[in-house]
CSV table of C-alpha atoms in Angstrom, one decimal:
chain,number,residue,atom,x,y,z
A,986,UNK,CA,193.3,-28.7,95.0
A,987,UNK,CA,195.6,-28.2,91.9
A,988,UNK,CA,195.5,-31.1,89.4
A,989,UNK,CA,199.0,-31.5,87.5
A,990,UNK,CA,197.4,-34.9,86.1
A,991,UNK,CA,197.5,-34.6,81.8
A,992,UNK,CA,195.8,-37.0,79.7
A,993,UNK,CA,193.5,-37.7,76.9
A,994,UNK,CA,190.1,-37.0,78.7
A,995,UNK,CA,191.5,-33.3,78.8
A,996,UNK,CA,188.8,-30.9,77.3
A,997,UNK,CA,190.9,-30.3,74.1
A,998,UNK,CA,189.0,-26.7,73.1
A,999,UNK,CA,189.8,-25.5,76.6
A,1000,UNK,CA,193.6,-26.2,76.9
A,1001,UNK,CA,195.8,-24.0,75.9
A,1002,UNK,CA,199.7,-25.0,75.1
A,1003,UNK,CA,202.4,-22.7,76.8
A,1004,UNK,CA,205.8,-22.9,75.1
A,1005,UNK,CA,209.2,-20.9,76.0
A,1006,UNK,CA,209.4,-22.2,79.6
A,1007,UNK,CA,212.4,-21.3,81.5
A,1008,UNK,CA,214.0,-24.1,83.4
A,1009,UNK,CA,212.6,-23.0,86.7
A,1010,UNK,CA,209.2,-23.0,85.8
A,1011,UNK,CA,207.1,-25.8,87.9
A,1012,UNK,CA,203.5,-27.0,87.3
A,1013,UNK,CA,202.8,-25.3,90.7
A,1014,UNK,CA,203.8,-21.8,89.2
A,1015,UNK,CA,202.0,-22.1,85.8
A,1016,UNK,CA,198.6,-22.8,87.7
A,1017,UNK,CA,199.5,-19.7,90.1
A,1018,UNK,CA,199.8,-17.8,87.0
A,1019,UNK,CA,197.0,-18.9,84.9
A,1020,UNK,CA,194.4,-19.1,87.5
A,1021,UNK,CA,194.3,-15.6,86.9
A,1022,UNK,CA,192.7,-15.5,84.2
A,1023,UNK,CA,190.3,-18.3,85.0
A,1024,UNK,CA,189.9,-21.4,86.9
A,1025,UNK,CA,192.3,-23.8,86.2
A,1026,UNK,CA,191.3,-27.7,86.0
A,1027,UNK,CA,194.8,-29.2,85.1
A,1028,UNK,CA,198.5,-28.4,84.2
A,1029,UNK,CA,201.0,-30.6,82.5
A,1030,UNK,CA,204.3,-30.1,82.0
A,1031,UNK,CA,205.8,-33.4,80.1
A,1032,UNK,CA,209.0,-34.2,81.6
A,1033,UNK,CA,212.2,-35.8,79.9
A,1034,UNK,CA,211.9,-40.0,81.3
A,1035,UNK,CA,215.5,-39.9,81.5
A,1036,UNK,CA,216.4,-36.8,83.3
A,1037,UNK,CA,213.2,-35.9,85.0
A,1038,UNK,CA,213.6,-32.4,83.8
A,1039,UNK,CA,210.5,-30.4,82.0
A,1040,UNK,CA,210.9,-30.2,77.9
A,1041,UNK,CA,210.0,-26.4,78.0
A,1042,UNK,CA,206.3,-26.4,77.4
A,1043,UNK,CA,203.2,-27.6,79.2
A,1044,UNK,CA,199.4,-27.3,79.0
A,1045,UNK,CA,196.9,-26.0,81.0
A,1046,UNK,CA,193.5,-26.8,81.0
A,1047,UNK,CA,190.4,-24.5,81.8
A,1048,UNK,CA,186.8,-24.8,82.8
A,1049,UNK,CA,185.5,-23.5,79.8
A,1050,UNK,CA,187.0,-22.6,76.1
A,1051,UNK,CA,186.0,-18.9,77.0
A,1052,UNK,CA,188.5,-19.0,79.9
A,1053,UNK,CA,191.0,-20.1,77.7
A,1054,UNK,CA,190.8,-17.3,75.1
A,1055,UNK,CA,191.1,-14.9,77.5
A,1056,UNK,CA,194.4,-16.3,79.0
A,1057,UNK,CA,195.7,-16.6,75.4
A,1058,UNK,CA,194.7,-12.9,74.8
A,1059,UNK,CA,196.5,-11.7,78.4
A,1060,UNK,CA,199.3,-13.9,79.0
A,1061,UNK,CA,200.8,-14.4,75.6
A,1062,UNK,CA,204.3,-13.0,75.2
A,1063,UNK,CA,204.6,-12.1,79.0
A,1064,UNK,CA,207.6,-12.6,81.1
A,1065,UNK,CA,208.5,-15.7,83.0
A,1066,UNK,CA,212.1,-15.3,84.8
A,1067,UNK,CA,213.0,-13.4,82.3
A,1068,UNK,CA,211.8,-15.2,79.0
A,1069,UNK,CA,208.5,-14.3,77.2
A,1070,UNK,CA,206.5,-17.2,77.3
A,1071,UNK,CA,204.1,-18.4,73.9
A,1072,UNK,CA,200.3,-19.1,74.8
A,1073,UNK,CA,198.0,-20.3,72.5
A,1074,UNK,CA,195.7,-23.4,71.7
A,1075,UNK,CA,196.8,-26.5,72.3
A,1076,UNK,CA,195.1,-28.6,69.5
A,1077,UNK,CA,198.2,-26.9,67.1
A,1078,UNK,CA,201.4,-27.1,69.4
A,1079,UNK,CA,200.7,-30.3,71.7
A,1080,UNK,CA,203.5,-32.7,71.8
A,1081,UNK,CA,203.5,-35.9,73.7
A,1082,UNK,CA,206.3,-37.4,75.6
A,1083,UNK,CA,208.2,-38.9,72.8
A,1084,UNK,CA,209.5,-42.4,73.9
A,1085,UNK,CA,207.7,-45.4,72.9
A,1086,UNK,CA,208.0,-48.3,70.1
A,1087,UNK,CA,206.4,-46.0,67.7
A,1088,UNK,CA,206.7,-47.2,63.8
A,1089,UNK,CA,206.3,-45.2,60.8
A,1090,UNK,CA,204.8,-47.1,58.0
A,1091,UNK,CA,204.7,-45.9,54.3
A,1092,UNK,CA,203.8,-46.5,50.9
A,1093,UNK,CA,200.5,-46.6,51.6
A,1094,UNK,CA,197.6,-47.1,49.1
A,1095,UNK,CA,195.1,-44.6,49.5
A,1096,UNK,CA,192.0,-46.8,50.2
A,1097,UNK,CA,194.4,-47.9,53.4
A,1098,UNK,CA,192.4,-46.9,56.5
A,1099,UNK,CA,192.9,-46.8,59.8
A,1100,UNK,CA,190.8,-49.7,60.4
A,1101,UNK,CA,192.5,-51.8,58.3
A,1102,UNK,CA,195.9,-50.8,59.7
A,1103,UNK,CA,194.8,-51.5,63.0
A,1104,UNK,CA,193.5,-54.7,62.0
A,1105,UNK,CA,196.6,-55.8,60.2
A,1106,UNK,CA,199.2,-54.5,63.2
A,1107,UNK,CA,197.2,-55.4,66.2
A,1108,UNK,CA,198.0,-59.1,65.5
A,1109,UNK,CA,201.5,-58.8,66.9
A,1110,UNK,CA,200.6,-56.8,69.8
A,1111,UNK,CA,198.6,-54.1,71.8
A,1112,UNK,CA,198.4,-50.7,69.9
A,1113,UNK,CA,198.0,-48.0,72.6
A,1114,UNK,CA,195.7,-45.8,70.0
A,1115,UNK,CA,193.9,-45.4,66.8
A,1116,UNK,CA,197.0,-45.6,64.0
A,1117,UNK,CA,197.7,-42.1,62.9
A,1118,UNK,CA,197.3,-41.7,59.0
A,1119,UNK,CA,198.8,-38.5,57.6
A,1120,UNK,CA,196.4,-36.6,55.7
A,1121,UNK,CA,195.7,-33.4,53.6
A,1122,UNK,CA,194.1,-30.9,56.0
A,1123,UNK,CA,191.8,-29.4,53.2
A,1124,UNK,CA,190.7,-32.5,51.1
A,1125,UNK,CA,191.2,-35.6,53.8
A,1126,UNK,CA,193.1,-38.0,51.4
A,1127,UNK,CA,195.8,-39.8,52.8
A,1128,UNK,CA,199.3,-38.7,52.4
A,1129,UNK,CA,200.4,-42.4,52.0
A,1130,UNK,CA,202.4,-42.8,55.7
A,1131,UNK,CA,201.4,-43.6,59.2
A,1132,UNK,CA,202.6,-43.9,62.4
A,1133,UNK,CA,201.7,-46.9,65.0
A,1134,UNK,CA,202.1,-46.6,68.7
A,1135,UNK,CA,202.7,-50.1,70.0
A,1136,UNK,CA,202.8,-51.1,74.0
A,1137,UNK,CA,206.2,-52.9,73.8
A,1138,UNK,CA,209.2,-52.9,71.7
A,1139,UNK,CA,208.8,-56.7,71.6
A,1140,UNK,CA,205.3,-56.1,69.4
A,1141,UNK,CA,207.0,-53.1,67.6
A,1142,UNK,CA,210.0,-55.5,66.4
A,1143,UNK,CA,207.5,-58.6,65.2
A,1144,UNK,CA,205.2,-56.4,63.3
A,1145,UNK,CA,208.4,-54.4,61.6
A,1146,UNK,CA,210.3,-57.4,60.7
A,1147,UNK,CA,206.9,-59.3,59.4
A,1148,UNK,CA,205.2,-56.3,57.6
A,1149,UNK,CA,208.4,-54.4,56.1
A,1150,UNK,CA,207.8,-55.0,52.0
A,1151,UNK,CA,204.7,-56.9,52.5
A,1152,UNK,CA,201.7,-56.5,50.2
A,1153,UNK,CA,198.5,-54.1,51.5
A,1154,UNK,CA,195.7,-53.5,49.1
A,1155,UNK,CA,197.7,-54.4,46.4
A,1156,UNK,CA,201.3,-51.8,47.4
A,1157,UNK,CA,204.4,-52.8,48.8
A,1158,UNK,CA,204.5,-51.0,52.2
A,1159,UNK,CA,208.0,-49.8,54.0
A,1160,UNK,CA,208.1,-50.5,57.7
A,1161,UNK,CA,210.9,-49.0,60.4
A,1162,UNK,CA,211.1,-47.0,63.6
A,1163,UNK,CA,209.7,-43.6,63.3
A,1164,UNK,CA,212.2,-40.6,64.4
A,1165,UNK,CA,211.7,-38.8,67.2
A,1166,UNK,CA,210.1,-35.6,67.5
A,1167,UNK,CA,212.9,-32.9,67.6
A,1168,UNK,CA,216.2,-35.2,68.1
A,1169,UNK,CA,218.3,-34.6,64.9
A,1170,UNK,CA,217.5,-37.7,63.0
A,1171,UNK,CA,217.4,-40.2,65.9
A,1172,UNK,CA,215.4,-42.8,65.6
A,1173,UNK,CA,212.9,-44.9,68.0
A,1174,UNK,CA,214.3,-48.2,68.9
A,1175,UNK,CA,217.7,-47.5,70.7
A,1176,UNK,CA,219.3,-49.6,73.3
A,1177,UNK,CA,218.7,-46.4,75.7
A,1178,UNK,CA,215.0,-46.0,75.2
A,1179,UNK,CA,214.6,-50.0,75.2
A,1180,UNK,CA,216.1,-49.9,78.5
A,1181,UNK,CA,214.3,-47.3,79.7
A,1182,UNK,CA,210.8,-49.0,78.3
A,1183,UNK,CA,211.9,-52.1,80.2
A,1184,UNK,CA,212.2,-50.1,83.7
A,1185,UNK,CA,208.7,-48.5,83.0
A,1186,UNK,CA,206.5,-51.2,81.5
A,1187,UNK,CA,203.0,-49.8,80.1
A,1188,UNK,CA,200.1,-50.8,81.9
A,1189,UNK,CA,197.7,-51.6,78.9
A,1190,UNK,CA,195.0,-53.0,81.3
A,1191,UNK,CA,192.5,-50.0,80.8
A,1192,UNK,CA,193.4,-49.3,77.4
A,1193,UNK,CA,190.9,-50.2,74.5
A,1194,UNK,CA,192.9,-53.3,72.9
A,1195,UNK,CA,190.4,-53.7,69.9
A,1196,UNK,CA,189.3,-50.1,69.2
A,1197,UNK,CA,187.2,-50.9,66.1
A,1198,UNK,CA,185.7,-54.4,67.3
A,1199,UNK,CA,181.9,-54.4,67.1
A,1200,UNK,CA,180.4,-55.6,70.6
A,1201,UNK,CA,178.9,-59.4,70.2
A,1202,UNK,CA,175.1,-59.6,69.4
A,1203,UNK,CA,172.3,-59.7,72.4
A,1204,UNK,CA,171.3,-63.3,73.3
A,1205,UNK,CA,167.9,-64.0,71.5
A,1206,UNK,CA,164.8,-64.3,73.0
A,1207,UNK,CA,162.6,-67.4,72.8
A,1208,UNK,CA,159.0,-66.8,73.6
A,1209,UNK,CA,158.0,-69.1,76.4
A,1210,UNK,CA,161.8,-69.8,77.0
A,1211,UNK,CA,163.5,-68.7,80.5
A,1212,UNK,CA,167.3,-68.8,80.4
A,1213,UNK,CA,167.3,-69.2,83.9
A,1214,UNK,CA,164.3,-70.6,85.4
A,1215,UNK,CA,163.1,-69.6,88.8
A,1216,UNK,CA,161.3,-72.6,90.9
A,1217,UNK,CA,158.3,-71.8,92.3
A,1218,UNK,CA,158.6,-71.2,96.3
A,1219,UNK,CA,157.1,-74.3,98.4
A,1220,UNK,CA,153.3,-73.6,99.6
A,1221,UNK,CA,152.8,-72.6,103.0
A,1222,UNK,CA,152.2,-75.2,105.9
A,1223,UNK,CA,148.7,-73.8,105.6
A,1224,UNK,CA,148.0,-73.8,109.6
A,1225,UNK,CA,148.9,-77.5,109.7
A,1226,UNK,CA,150.4,-79.1,113.0
A,1227,UNK,CA,154.1,-79.2,112.7
A,1228,UNK,CA,155.2,-82.8,111.5
A,1229,UNK,CA,152.6,-83.4,109.2
A,1230,UNK,CA,153.8,-83.8,106.0
A,1231,UNK,CA,152.5,-81.1,102.8
A,1232,UNK,CA,150.6,-82.4,100.0
A,1233,UNK,CA,152.6,-81.4,96.8
A,1234,UNK,CA,151.4,-78.4,94.6
A,1235,UNK,CA,149.1,-79.1,91.7
A,1236,UNK,CA,150.5,-80.2,88.2
A,1237,UNK,CA,151.3,-77.3,86.0
A,1238,UNK,CA,149.1,-76.8,82.9
A,1239,UNK,CA,146.4,-79.3,84.2
A,1240,UNK,CA,142.8,-78.9,85.9
A,1241,UNK,CA,142.4,-79.0,89.5
A,1242,UNK,CA,140.6,-82.1,89.5
A,1243,UNK,CA,143.3,-84.1,87.4
A,1244,UNK,CA,146.5,-82.8,89.3
A,1245,UNK,CA,146.5,-85.6,92.0
A,1246,UNK,CA,145.3,-88.7,89.4
A,1247,UNK,CA,147.3,-91.3,90.0
A,1248,UNK,CA,149.1,-89.9,93.3
A,1249,UNK,CA,148.9,-92.4,96.3
A,1250,UNK,CA,147.1,-90.7,99.1
A,1251,UNK,CA,148.8,-88.7,101.7
A,1252,UNK,CA,149.4,-90.5,105.2
A,1253,UNK,CA,146.6,-88.5,107.1
A,1254,UNK,CA,144.5,-87.3,104.4
A,1255,UNK,CA,141.6,-88.3,102.9
A,1256,UNK,CA,142.0,-88.9,98.9
A,1257,UNK,CA,140.9,-86.1,97.0
A,1258,UNK,CA,137.0,-86.3,95.4
C-alpha cells in the first residue's frame, strides 16, 4: 500500500528530491513512476496550506540508498506532462512548507550555540525543532545568525518583543520575523498567516519540548531499605480445624525460642515450652 506521508523519520540518504513538476502531477503518479527504479517507501509533495496545490516539487524515499542513486541516474531530466523533471539528493534541496512562527536572530556572538539559543528562547513558548545556527560548511563556525521555529505566534511575538536588542554573550542581538522562502521579500507573521495558523493549530504533544534537557538522576538505592516493602503472606492454617485461631508468625530477627516471649497463651493451645 502506498505511503504518502513525509516526516522527520525519513531516511535522508535514501530520499531524492524531484523538482520541476507540472501541476497535474500527483503523489500517486510519482509513486508509479519511481517504483520502476526500486522499492518506494514514501512519497511526499508539500502543498500550499491556503490553495491546497503542490509547490512543484516532492520527495521520494526508497528502501535503500542504492535505489535512490539509481533513480537519480535514470530519471533525471525525463519529461513528465511535457516538462523535464530534476532529480537529485533531497539533502541539498529539501524545502519545508514555509508557514510558521519563524524568527530570525542576528548579530550572534561566535560563542552562542544551539543549546544556549534553545535554553534562552524556550522560556517564551514551545520550540518545534533545534534552533538552526547558520554555519560555514568548511570550518563549522557560526555565521552570526540563526532561525528559531515556535509552535505559535503568541510565543514568537513574546520572544521578539522581549529579546530584540538584548545582550547574549556580551553582544546585542536582533530579532525579527524571518523572510519566507521564495516569497519576494515577504516575512513571516502576516495577518493571513496568523489566521491560517489559528485555523490549523500545531499539535505539540508528541514533540520534544526540552531537546537539551538531561534526564533526572535515578533514585539512589540504600542497602537494606526497600522502597515498597512486601508484607509476607499469612501462614497457612497448617491443617487445623476451621474456626481455631492461628498463632502469629515468629518475630523477625529473634531466635525461635524467644519469638513468643511475653505473648499470652493462645486459646485452645498450650503455651510454648
